[in-house]
Short mmCIF file of C-alpha atoms in Angstrom, two decimals:
data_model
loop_
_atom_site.label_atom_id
_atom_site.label_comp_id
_atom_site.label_asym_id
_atom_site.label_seq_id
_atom_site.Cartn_x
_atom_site.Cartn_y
_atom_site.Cartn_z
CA UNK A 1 23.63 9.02 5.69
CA UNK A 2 23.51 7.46 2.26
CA UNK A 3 21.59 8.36 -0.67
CA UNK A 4 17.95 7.84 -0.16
CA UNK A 5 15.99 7.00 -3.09
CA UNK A 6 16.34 5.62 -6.40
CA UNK A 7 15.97 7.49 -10.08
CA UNK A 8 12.92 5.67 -11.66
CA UNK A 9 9.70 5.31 -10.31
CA UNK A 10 6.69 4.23 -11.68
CA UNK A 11 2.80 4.32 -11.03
CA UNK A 12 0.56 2.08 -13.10
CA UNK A 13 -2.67 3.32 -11.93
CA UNK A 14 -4.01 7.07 -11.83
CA UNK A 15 -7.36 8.50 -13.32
CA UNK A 16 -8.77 11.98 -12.08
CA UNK A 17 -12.44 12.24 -12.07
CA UNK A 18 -14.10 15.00 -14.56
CA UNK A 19 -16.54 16.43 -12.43
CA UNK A 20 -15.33 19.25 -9.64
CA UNK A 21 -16.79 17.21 -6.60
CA UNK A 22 -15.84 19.80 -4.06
CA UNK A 23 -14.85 23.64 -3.57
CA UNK A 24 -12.95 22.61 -0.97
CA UNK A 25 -8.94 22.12 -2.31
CA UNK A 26 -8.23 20.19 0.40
CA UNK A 27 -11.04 17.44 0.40
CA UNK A 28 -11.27 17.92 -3.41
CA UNK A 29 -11.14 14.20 -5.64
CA UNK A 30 -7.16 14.33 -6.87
CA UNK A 31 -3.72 12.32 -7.22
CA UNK A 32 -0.72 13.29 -6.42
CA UNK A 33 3.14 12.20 -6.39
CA UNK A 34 4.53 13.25 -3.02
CA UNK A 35 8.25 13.44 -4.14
CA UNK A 36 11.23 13.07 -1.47
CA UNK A 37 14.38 14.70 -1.84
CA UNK A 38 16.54 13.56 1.08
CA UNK A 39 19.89 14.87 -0.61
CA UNK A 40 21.78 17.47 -0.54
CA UNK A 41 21.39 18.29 -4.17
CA UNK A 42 18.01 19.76 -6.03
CA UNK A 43 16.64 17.10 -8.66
CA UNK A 44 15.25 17.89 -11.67
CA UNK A 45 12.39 15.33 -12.66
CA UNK A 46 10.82 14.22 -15.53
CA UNK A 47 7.50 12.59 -15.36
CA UNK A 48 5.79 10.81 -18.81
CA UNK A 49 1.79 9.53 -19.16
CA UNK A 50 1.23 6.46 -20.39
CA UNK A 51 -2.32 5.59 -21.58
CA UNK A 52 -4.21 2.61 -22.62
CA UNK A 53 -5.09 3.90 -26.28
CA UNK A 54 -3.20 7.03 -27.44
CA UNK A 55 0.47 7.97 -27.26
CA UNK A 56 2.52 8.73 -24.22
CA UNK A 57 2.57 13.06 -23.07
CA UNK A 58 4.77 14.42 -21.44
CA UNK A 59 7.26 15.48 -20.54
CA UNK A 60 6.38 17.53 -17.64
CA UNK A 61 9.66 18.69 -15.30
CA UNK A 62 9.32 19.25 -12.13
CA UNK A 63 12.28 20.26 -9.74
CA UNK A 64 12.66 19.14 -6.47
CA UNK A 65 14.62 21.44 -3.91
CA UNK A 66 17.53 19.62 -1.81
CA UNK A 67 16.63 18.15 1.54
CA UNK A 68 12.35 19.16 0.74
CA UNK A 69 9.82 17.19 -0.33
CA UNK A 70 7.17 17.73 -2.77
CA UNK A 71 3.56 17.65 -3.22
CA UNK A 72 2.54 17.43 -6.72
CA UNK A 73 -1.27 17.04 -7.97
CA UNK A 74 -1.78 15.49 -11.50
CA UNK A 75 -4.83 17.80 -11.46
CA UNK A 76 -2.60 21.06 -11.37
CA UNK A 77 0.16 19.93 -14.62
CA UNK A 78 -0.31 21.98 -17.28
CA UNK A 79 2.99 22.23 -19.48
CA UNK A 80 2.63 20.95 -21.89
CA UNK A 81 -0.46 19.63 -21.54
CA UNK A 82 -2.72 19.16 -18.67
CA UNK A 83 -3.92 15.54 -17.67
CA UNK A 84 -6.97 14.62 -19.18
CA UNK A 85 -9.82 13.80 -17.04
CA UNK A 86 -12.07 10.67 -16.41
CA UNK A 87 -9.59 8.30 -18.12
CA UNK A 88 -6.80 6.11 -16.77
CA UNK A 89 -3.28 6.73 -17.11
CA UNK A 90 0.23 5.47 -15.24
CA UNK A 91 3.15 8.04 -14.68
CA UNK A 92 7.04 7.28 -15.18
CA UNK A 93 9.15 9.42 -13.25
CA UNK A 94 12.74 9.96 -13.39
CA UNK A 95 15.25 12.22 -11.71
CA UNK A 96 18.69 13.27 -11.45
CA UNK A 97 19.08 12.58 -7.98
CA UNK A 98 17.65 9.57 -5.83
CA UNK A 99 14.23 10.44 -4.87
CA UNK A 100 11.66 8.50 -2.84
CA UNK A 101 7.91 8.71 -4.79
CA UNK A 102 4.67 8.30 -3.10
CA UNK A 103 1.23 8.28 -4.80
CA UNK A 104 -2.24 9.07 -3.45
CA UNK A 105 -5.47 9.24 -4.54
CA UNK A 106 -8.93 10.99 -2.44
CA UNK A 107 -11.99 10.20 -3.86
CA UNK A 108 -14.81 12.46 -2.98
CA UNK A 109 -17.17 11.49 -5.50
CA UNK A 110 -19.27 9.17 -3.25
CA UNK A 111 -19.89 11.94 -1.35
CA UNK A 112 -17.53 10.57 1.59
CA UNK A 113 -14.04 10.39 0.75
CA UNK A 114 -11.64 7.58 -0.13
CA UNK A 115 -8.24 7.17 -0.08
CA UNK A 116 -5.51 5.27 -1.06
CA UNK A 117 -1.53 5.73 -1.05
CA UNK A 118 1.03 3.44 -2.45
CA UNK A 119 4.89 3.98 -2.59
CA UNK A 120 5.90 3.44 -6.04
CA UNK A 121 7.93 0.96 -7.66
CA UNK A 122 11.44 1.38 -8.58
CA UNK A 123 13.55 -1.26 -9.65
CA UNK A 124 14.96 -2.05 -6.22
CA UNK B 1 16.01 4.57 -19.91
CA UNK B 2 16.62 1.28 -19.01
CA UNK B 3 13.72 -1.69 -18.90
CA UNK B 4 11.24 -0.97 -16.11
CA UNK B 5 9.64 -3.20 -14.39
CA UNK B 6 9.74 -7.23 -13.80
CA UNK B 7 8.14 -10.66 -15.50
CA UNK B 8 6.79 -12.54 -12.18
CA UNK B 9 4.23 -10.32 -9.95
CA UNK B 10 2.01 -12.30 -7.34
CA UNK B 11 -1.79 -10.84 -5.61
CA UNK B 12 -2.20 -12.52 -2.23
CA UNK B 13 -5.86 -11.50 -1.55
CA UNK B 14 -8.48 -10.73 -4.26
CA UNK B 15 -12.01 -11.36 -3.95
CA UNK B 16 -15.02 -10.10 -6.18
CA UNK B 17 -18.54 -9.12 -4.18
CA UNK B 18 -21.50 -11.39 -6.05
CA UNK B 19 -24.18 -8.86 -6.10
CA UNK B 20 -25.21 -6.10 -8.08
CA UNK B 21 -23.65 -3.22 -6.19
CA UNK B 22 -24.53 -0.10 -8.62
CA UNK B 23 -25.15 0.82 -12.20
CA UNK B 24 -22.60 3.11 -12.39
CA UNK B 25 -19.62 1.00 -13.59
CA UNK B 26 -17.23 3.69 -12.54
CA UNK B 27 -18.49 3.01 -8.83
CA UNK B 28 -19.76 -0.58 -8.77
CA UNK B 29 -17.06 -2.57 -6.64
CA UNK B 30 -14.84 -4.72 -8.85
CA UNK B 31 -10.68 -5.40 -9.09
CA UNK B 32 -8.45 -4.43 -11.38
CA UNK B 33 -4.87 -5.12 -12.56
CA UNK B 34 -3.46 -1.81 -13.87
CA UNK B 35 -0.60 -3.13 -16.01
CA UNK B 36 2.02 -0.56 -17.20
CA UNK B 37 4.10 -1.52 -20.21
CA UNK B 38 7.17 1.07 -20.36
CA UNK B 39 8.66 -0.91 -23.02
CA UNK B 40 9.27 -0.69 -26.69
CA UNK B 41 7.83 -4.20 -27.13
CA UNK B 42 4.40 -5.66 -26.70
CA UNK B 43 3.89 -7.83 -23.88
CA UNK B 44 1.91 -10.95 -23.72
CA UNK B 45 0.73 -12.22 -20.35
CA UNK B 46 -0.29 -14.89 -18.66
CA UNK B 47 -2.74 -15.10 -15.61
CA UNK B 48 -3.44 -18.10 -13.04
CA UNK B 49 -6.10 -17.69 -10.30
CA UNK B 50 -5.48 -19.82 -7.25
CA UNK B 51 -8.02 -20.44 -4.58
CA UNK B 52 -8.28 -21.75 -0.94
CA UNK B 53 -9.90 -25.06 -1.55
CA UNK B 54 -10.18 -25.69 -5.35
CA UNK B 55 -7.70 -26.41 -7.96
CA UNK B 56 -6.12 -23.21 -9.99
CA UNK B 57 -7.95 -21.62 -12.99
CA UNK B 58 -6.68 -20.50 -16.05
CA UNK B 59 -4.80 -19.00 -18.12
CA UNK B 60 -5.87 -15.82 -19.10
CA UNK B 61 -3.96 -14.32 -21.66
CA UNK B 62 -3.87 -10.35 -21.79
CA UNK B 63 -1.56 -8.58 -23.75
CA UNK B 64 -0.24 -5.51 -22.96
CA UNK B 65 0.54 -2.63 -26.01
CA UNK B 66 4.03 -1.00 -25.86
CA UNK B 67 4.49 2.48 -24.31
CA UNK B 68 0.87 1.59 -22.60
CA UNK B 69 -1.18 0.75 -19.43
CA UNK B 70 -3.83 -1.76 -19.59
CA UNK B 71 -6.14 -1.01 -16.64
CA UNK B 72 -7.95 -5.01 -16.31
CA UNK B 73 -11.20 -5.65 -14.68
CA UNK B 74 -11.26 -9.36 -13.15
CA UNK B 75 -14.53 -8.71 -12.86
CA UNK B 76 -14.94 -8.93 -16.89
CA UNK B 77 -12.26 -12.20 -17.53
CA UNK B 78 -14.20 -14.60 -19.43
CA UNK B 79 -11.70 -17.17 -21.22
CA UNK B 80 -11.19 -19.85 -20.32
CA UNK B 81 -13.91 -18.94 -17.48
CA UNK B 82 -15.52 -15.93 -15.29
CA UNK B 83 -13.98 -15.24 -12.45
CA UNK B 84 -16.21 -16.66 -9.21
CA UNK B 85 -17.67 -14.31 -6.96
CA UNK B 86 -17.68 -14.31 -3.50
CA UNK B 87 -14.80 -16.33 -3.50
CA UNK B 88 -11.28 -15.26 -2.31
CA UNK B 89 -8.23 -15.61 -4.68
CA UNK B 90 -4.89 -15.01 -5.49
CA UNK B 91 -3.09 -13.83 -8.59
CA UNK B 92 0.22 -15.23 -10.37
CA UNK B 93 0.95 -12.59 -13.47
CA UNK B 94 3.72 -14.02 -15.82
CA UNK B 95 4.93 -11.55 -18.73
CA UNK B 96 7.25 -11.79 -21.81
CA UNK B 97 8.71 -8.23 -21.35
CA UNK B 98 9.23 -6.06 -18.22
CA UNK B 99 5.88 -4.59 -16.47
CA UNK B 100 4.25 -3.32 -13.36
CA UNK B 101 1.32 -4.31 -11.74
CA UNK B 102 -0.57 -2.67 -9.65
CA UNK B 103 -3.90 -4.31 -7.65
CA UNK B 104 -6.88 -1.90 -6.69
CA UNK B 105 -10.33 -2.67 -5.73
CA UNK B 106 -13.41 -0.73 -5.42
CA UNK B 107 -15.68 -1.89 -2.27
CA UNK B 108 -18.95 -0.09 -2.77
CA UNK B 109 -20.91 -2.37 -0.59
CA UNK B 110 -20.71 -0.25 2.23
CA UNK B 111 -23.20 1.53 0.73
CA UNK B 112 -20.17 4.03 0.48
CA UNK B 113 -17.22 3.63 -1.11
CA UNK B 114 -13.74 2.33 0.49
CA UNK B 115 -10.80 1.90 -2.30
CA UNK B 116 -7.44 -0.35 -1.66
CA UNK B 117 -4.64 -0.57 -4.12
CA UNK B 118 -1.15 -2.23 -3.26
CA UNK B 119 2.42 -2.85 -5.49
CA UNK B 120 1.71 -6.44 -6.79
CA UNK B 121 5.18 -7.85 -5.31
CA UNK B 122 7.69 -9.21 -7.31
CA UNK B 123 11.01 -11.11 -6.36
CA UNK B 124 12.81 -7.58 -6.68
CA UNK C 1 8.40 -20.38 -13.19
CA UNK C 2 10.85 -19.88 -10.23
CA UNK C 3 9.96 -20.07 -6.76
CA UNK C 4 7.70 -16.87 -6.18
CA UNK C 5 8.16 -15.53 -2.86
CA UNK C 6 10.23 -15.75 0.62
CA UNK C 7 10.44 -17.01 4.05
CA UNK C 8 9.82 -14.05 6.31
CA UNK C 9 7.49 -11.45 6.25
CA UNK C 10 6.83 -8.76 8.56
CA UNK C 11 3.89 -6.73 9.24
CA UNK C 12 4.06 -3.85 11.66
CA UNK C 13 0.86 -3.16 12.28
CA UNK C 14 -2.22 -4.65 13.85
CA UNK C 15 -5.06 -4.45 15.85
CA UNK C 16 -8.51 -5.64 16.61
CA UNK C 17 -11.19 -3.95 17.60
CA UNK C 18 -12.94 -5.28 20.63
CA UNK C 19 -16.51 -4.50 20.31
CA UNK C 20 -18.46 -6.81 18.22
CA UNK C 21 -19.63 -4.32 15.55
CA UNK C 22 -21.54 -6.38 12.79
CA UNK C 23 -23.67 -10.02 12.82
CA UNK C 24 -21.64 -9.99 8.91
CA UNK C 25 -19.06 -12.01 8.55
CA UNK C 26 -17.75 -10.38 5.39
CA UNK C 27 -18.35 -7.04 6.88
CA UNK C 28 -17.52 -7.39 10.56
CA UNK C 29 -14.20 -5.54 11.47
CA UNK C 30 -11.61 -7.75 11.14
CA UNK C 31 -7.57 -8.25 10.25
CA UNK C 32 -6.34 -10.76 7.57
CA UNK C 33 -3.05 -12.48 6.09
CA UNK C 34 -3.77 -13.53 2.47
CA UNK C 35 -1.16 -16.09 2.01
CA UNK C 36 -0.03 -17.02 -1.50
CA UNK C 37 1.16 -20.72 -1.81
CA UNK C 38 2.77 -20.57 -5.43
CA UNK C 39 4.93 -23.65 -5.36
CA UNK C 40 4.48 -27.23 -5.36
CA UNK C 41 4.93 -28.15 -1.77
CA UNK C 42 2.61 -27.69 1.07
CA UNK C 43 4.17 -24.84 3.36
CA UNK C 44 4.56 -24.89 6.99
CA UNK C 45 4.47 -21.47 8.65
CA UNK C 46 4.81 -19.86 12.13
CA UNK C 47 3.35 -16.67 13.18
CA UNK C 48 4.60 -14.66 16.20
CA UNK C 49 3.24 -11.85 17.59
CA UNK C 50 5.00 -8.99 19.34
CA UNK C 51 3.55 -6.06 21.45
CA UNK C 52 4.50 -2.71 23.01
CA UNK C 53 4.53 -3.76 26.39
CA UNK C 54 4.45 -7.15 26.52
CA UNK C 55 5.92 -10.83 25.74
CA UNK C 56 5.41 -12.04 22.71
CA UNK C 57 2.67 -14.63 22.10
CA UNK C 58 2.83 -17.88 19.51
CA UNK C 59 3.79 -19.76 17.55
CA UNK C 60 0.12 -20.14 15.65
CA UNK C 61 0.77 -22.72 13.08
CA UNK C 62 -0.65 -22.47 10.06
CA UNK C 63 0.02 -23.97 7.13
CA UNK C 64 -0.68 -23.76 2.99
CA UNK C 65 -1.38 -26.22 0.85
CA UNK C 66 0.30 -26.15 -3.05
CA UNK C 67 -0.94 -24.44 -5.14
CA UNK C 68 -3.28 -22.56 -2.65
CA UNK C 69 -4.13 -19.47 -0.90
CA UNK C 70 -5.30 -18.74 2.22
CA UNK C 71 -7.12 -16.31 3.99
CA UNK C 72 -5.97 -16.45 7.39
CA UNK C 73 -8.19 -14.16 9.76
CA UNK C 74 -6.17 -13.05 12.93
CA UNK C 75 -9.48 -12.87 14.62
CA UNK C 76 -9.90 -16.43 14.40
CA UNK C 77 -6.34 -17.54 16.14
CA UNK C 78 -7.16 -19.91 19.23
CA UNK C 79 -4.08 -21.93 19.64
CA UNK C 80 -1.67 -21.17 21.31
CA UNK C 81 -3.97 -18.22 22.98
CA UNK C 82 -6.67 -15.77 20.96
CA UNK C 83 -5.06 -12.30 19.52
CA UNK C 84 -5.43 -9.41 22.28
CA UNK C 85 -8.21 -7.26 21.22
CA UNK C 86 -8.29 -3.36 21.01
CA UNK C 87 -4.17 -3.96 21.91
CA UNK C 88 -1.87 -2.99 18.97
CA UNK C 89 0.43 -5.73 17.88
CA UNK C 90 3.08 -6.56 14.82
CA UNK C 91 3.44 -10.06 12.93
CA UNK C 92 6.00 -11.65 12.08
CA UNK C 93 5.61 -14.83 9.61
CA UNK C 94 8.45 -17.44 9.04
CA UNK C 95 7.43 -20.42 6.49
CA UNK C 96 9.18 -23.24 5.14
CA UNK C 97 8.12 -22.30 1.66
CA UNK C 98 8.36 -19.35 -0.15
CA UNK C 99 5.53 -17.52 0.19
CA UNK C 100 3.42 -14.02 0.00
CA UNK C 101 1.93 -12.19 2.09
CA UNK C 102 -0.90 -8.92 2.00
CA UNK C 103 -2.22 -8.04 4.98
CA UNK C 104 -5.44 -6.73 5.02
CA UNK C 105 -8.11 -4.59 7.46
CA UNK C 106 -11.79 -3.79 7.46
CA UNK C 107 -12.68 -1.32 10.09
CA UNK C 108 -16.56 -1.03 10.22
CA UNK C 109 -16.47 0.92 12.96
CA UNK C 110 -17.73 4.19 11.46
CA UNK C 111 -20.39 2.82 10.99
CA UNK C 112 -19.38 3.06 7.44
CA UNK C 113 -16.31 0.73 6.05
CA UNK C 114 -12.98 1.94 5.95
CA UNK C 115 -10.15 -0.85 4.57
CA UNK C 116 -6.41 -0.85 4.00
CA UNK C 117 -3.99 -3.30 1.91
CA UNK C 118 -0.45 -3.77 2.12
CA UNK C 119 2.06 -6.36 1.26
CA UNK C 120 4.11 -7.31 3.86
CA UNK C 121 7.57 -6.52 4.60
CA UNK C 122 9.89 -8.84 3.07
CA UNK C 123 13.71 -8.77 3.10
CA UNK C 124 13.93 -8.50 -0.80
CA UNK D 1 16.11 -16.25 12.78
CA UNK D 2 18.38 -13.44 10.77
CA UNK D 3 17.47 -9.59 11.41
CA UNK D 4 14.44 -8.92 10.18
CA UNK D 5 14.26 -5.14 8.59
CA UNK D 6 16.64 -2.60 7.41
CA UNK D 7 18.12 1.08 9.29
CA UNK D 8 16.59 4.03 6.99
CA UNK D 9 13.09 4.53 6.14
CA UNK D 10 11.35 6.94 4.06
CA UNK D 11 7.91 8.61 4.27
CA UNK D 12 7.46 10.85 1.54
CA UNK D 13 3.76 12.01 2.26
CA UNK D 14 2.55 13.22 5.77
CA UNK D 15 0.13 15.52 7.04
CA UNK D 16 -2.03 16.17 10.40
CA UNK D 17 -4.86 17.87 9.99
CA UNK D 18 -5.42 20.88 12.28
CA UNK D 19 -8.80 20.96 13.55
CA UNK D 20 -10.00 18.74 16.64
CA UNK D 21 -12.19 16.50 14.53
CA UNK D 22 -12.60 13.91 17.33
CA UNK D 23 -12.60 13.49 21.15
CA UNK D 24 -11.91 9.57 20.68
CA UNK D 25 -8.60 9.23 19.97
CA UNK D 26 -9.12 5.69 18.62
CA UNK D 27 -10.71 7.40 15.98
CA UNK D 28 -9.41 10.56 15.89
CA UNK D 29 -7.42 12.03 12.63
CA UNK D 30 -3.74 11.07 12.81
CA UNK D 31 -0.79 9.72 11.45
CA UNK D 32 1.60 6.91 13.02
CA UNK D 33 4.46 5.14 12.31
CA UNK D 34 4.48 1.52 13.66
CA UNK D 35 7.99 0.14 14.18
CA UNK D 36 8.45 -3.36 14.39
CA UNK D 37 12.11 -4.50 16.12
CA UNK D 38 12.08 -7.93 16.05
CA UNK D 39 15.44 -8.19 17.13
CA UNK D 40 17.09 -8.89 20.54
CA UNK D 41 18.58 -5.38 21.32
CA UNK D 42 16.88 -2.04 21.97
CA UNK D 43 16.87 0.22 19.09
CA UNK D 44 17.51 3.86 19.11
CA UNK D 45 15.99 5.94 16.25
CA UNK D 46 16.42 9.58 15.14
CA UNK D 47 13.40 10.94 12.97
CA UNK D 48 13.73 13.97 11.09
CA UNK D 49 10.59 15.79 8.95
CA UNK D 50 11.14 17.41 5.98
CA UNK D 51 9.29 19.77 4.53
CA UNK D 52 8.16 21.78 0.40
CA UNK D 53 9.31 25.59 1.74
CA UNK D 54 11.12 25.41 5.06
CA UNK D 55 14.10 23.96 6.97
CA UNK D 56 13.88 20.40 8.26
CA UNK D 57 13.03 19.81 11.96
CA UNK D 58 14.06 17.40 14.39
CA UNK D 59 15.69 15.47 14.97
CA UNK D 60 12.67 13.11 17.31
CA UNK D 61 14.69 10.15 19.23
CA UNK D 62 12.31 7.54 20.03
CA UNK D 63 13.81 4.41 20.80
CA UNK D 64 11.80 0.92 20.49
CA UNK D 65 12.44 -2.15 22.79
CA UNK D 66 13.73 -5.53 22.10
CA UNK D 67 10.79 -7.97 20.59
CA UNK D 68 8.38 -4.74 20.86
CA UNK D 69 6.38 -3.30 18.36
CA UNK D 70 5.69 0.77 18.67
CA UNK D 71 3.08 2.48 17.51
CA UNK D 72 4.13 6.03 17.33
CA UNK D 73 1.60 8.92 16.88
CA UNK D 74 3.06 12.05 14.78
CA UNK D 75 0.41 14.28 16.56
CA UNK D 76 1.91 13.31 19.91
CA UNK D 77 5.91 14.27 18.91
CA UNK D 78 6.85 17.58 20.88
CA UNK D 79 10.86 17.47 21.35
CA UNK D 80 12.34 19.42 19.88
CA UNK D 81 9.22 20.99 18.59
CA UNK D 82 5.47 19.84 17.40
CA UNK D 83 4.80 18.47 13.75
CA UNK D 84 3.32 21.92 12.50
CA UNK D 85 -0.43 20.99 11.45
CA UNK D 86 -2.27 21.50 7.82
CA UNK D 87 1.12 21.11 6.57
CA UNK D 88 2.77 18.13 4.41
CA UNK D 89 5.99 16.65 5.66
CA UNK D 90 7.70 14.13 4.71
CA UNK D 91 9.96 11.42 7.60
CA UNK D 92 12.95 10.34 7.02
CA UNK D 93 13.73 7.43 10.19
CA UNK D 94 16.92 6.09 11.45
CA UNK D 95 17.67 3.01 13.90
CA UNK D 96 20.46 1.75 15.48
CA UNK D 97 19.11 -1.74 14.70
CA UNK D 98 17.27 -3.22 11.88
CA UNK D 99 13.48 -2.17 11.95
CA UNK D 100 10.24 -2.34 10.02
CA UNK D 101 8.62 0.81 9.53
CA UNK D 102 4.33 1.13 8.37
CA UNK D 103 2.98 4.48 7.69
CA UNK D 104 -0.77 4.77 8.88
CA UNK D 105 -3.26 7.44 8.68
CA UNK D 106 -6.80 8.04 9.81
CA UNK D 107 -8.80 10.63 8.18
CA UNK D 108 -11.82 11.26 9.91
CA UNK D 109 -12.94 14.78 9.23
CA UNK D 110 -15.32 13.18 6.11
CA UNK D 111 -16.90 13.10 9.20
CA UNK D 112 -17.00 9.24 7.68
CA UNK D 113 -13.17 7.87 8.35
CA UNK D 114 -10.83 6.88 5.90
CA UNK D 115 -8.08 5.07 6.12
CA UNK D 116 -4.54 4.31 4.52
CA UNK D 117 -1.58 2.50 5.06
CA UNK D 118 2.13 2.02 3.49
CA UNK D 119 5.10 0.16 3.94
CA UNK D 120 7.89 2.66 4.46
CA UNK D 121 10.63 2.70 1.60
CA UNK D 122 13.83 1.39 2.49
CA UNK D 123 16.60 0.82 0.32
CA UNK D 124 16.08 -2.78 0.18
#
């Protein structure tokens, strides 16, 4: 099989709610980036905030082990800064090997959940 | 990193609920155009509306900082005129430098919440 | 501004729920193709339906004016034959334009709303 | 008509919940992949899952018809083995012939459902 994937990915739209709406991890409000590594070689991310009125942070690196994916919650970053809360932000995210990138979102601030999932865009 | 992103990006469906919904702007239903600019250079945009049965509307003209994301309610477009409401629509977003757009709406109708969000496409 | 859009789209996923489950329009369940009509001639398109275990049905022929969109609700088809309900079936959308296409469900079944948003599957 | 779709999708974010959260199936947690082969020969597929800390599994041979659409249910895959439950996976589908592949998940342990849908990633 070829490589699957491409090497920059970006997500315009991401925003994690301030309040803990749930005890429960799994059913908790939070984003993620569920990163596919279809290759036969580990890939070592990079992923940069953008915001709407401060500077960029970042970067974070995350690795991603050959033929695994990975499930990565904005809410758990921490190094070198963790994400702040209640305000929008988009993620760039590059890698040394083709990756596929996945973003989703549940919302359990209503109290019943929503969700939403988008692949991100690469340059094609 | 190279330029990310693309000038053209088109919204099929878009359509704004008339009512009051909620107080709680973070929870009343609305749309939004989260707009990431990647770049090193401020963008300036251009938006068109387009309807089923009446002539286009615009433009609006956001602009979009460098090494930002500009999260845009078309709920709160005012120049040259408010968006209408209860009326489906469609999106045509023309930039000067690369971006991505991405389309999310907040449905809170129900009275519970359901969320959407798509990739505006772009001719790749 | 170039052409925006192509002349196939693909959407691999329907279905309509059989049971009449709201008196609101806006609210009933229902499945939708949000055509975007960019250019400056009137498009002619041709939708064809395809199933697991049967013929396909069509061609529905709809068409979009300039400068338009339109909010085409599969529920609604007549002609050639009304869409199968509670029977899952793909699209597949040919126009003489280029075009865009989202396609778009409510599911009110819950009783409380659940949508989902995608843009169709063009060949890029 | 040229062949609509491509030979390798990508999935990067999967997961069945474990607990029997519905005796309707219609509505019923679970995750499918609806394949659209709009072209004039069978198609044979391989699926393999992949997951953060193990070994991938598969691969799952489903094949889809000529002019069918096939909506295949994750929970329901058992050769050579079950998708393991409360567990993330990612899919990584091949085909013979060109497909379209949509990603679709119900979530309905809110108890309220929730829905969400993707476009696979090809490699466009």
């Amino acid at each position: 099989m070829p490589p699957v994937g491409a090497r920059i990915w970006a997500i315009p739209e991401g925003c994690i709610p301030g309040g803990i709406v749930s005890s429960d991890r799994a059913l908790a409000s939070h984003e993620a980036a569920c990163i596919l590594n279809a290759g036969a070689r580990d890939a070592q991310g990079t992923i940069a905030l953008l915001f709407e009125d401060r500077e960029p942070i970042g970067p974070y690196r995350p690795t991603g082990g050959a033929h695994r994916t990975r499930h990565l919650r904005f809410n758990d970053l921490a190094d070198p800064t963790p994400v702040p809360r209640d305000i929008g932000y988009a993620s760039l995210i590059e890698s040394s090997e083709p990756i596929v990138v996945q973003h989703s979102r549940l919302d359990s601030r209503d109290p019943h959940i929503a969700r939403l999932s988008i692949i991100a865009w690469t340059q094609g």
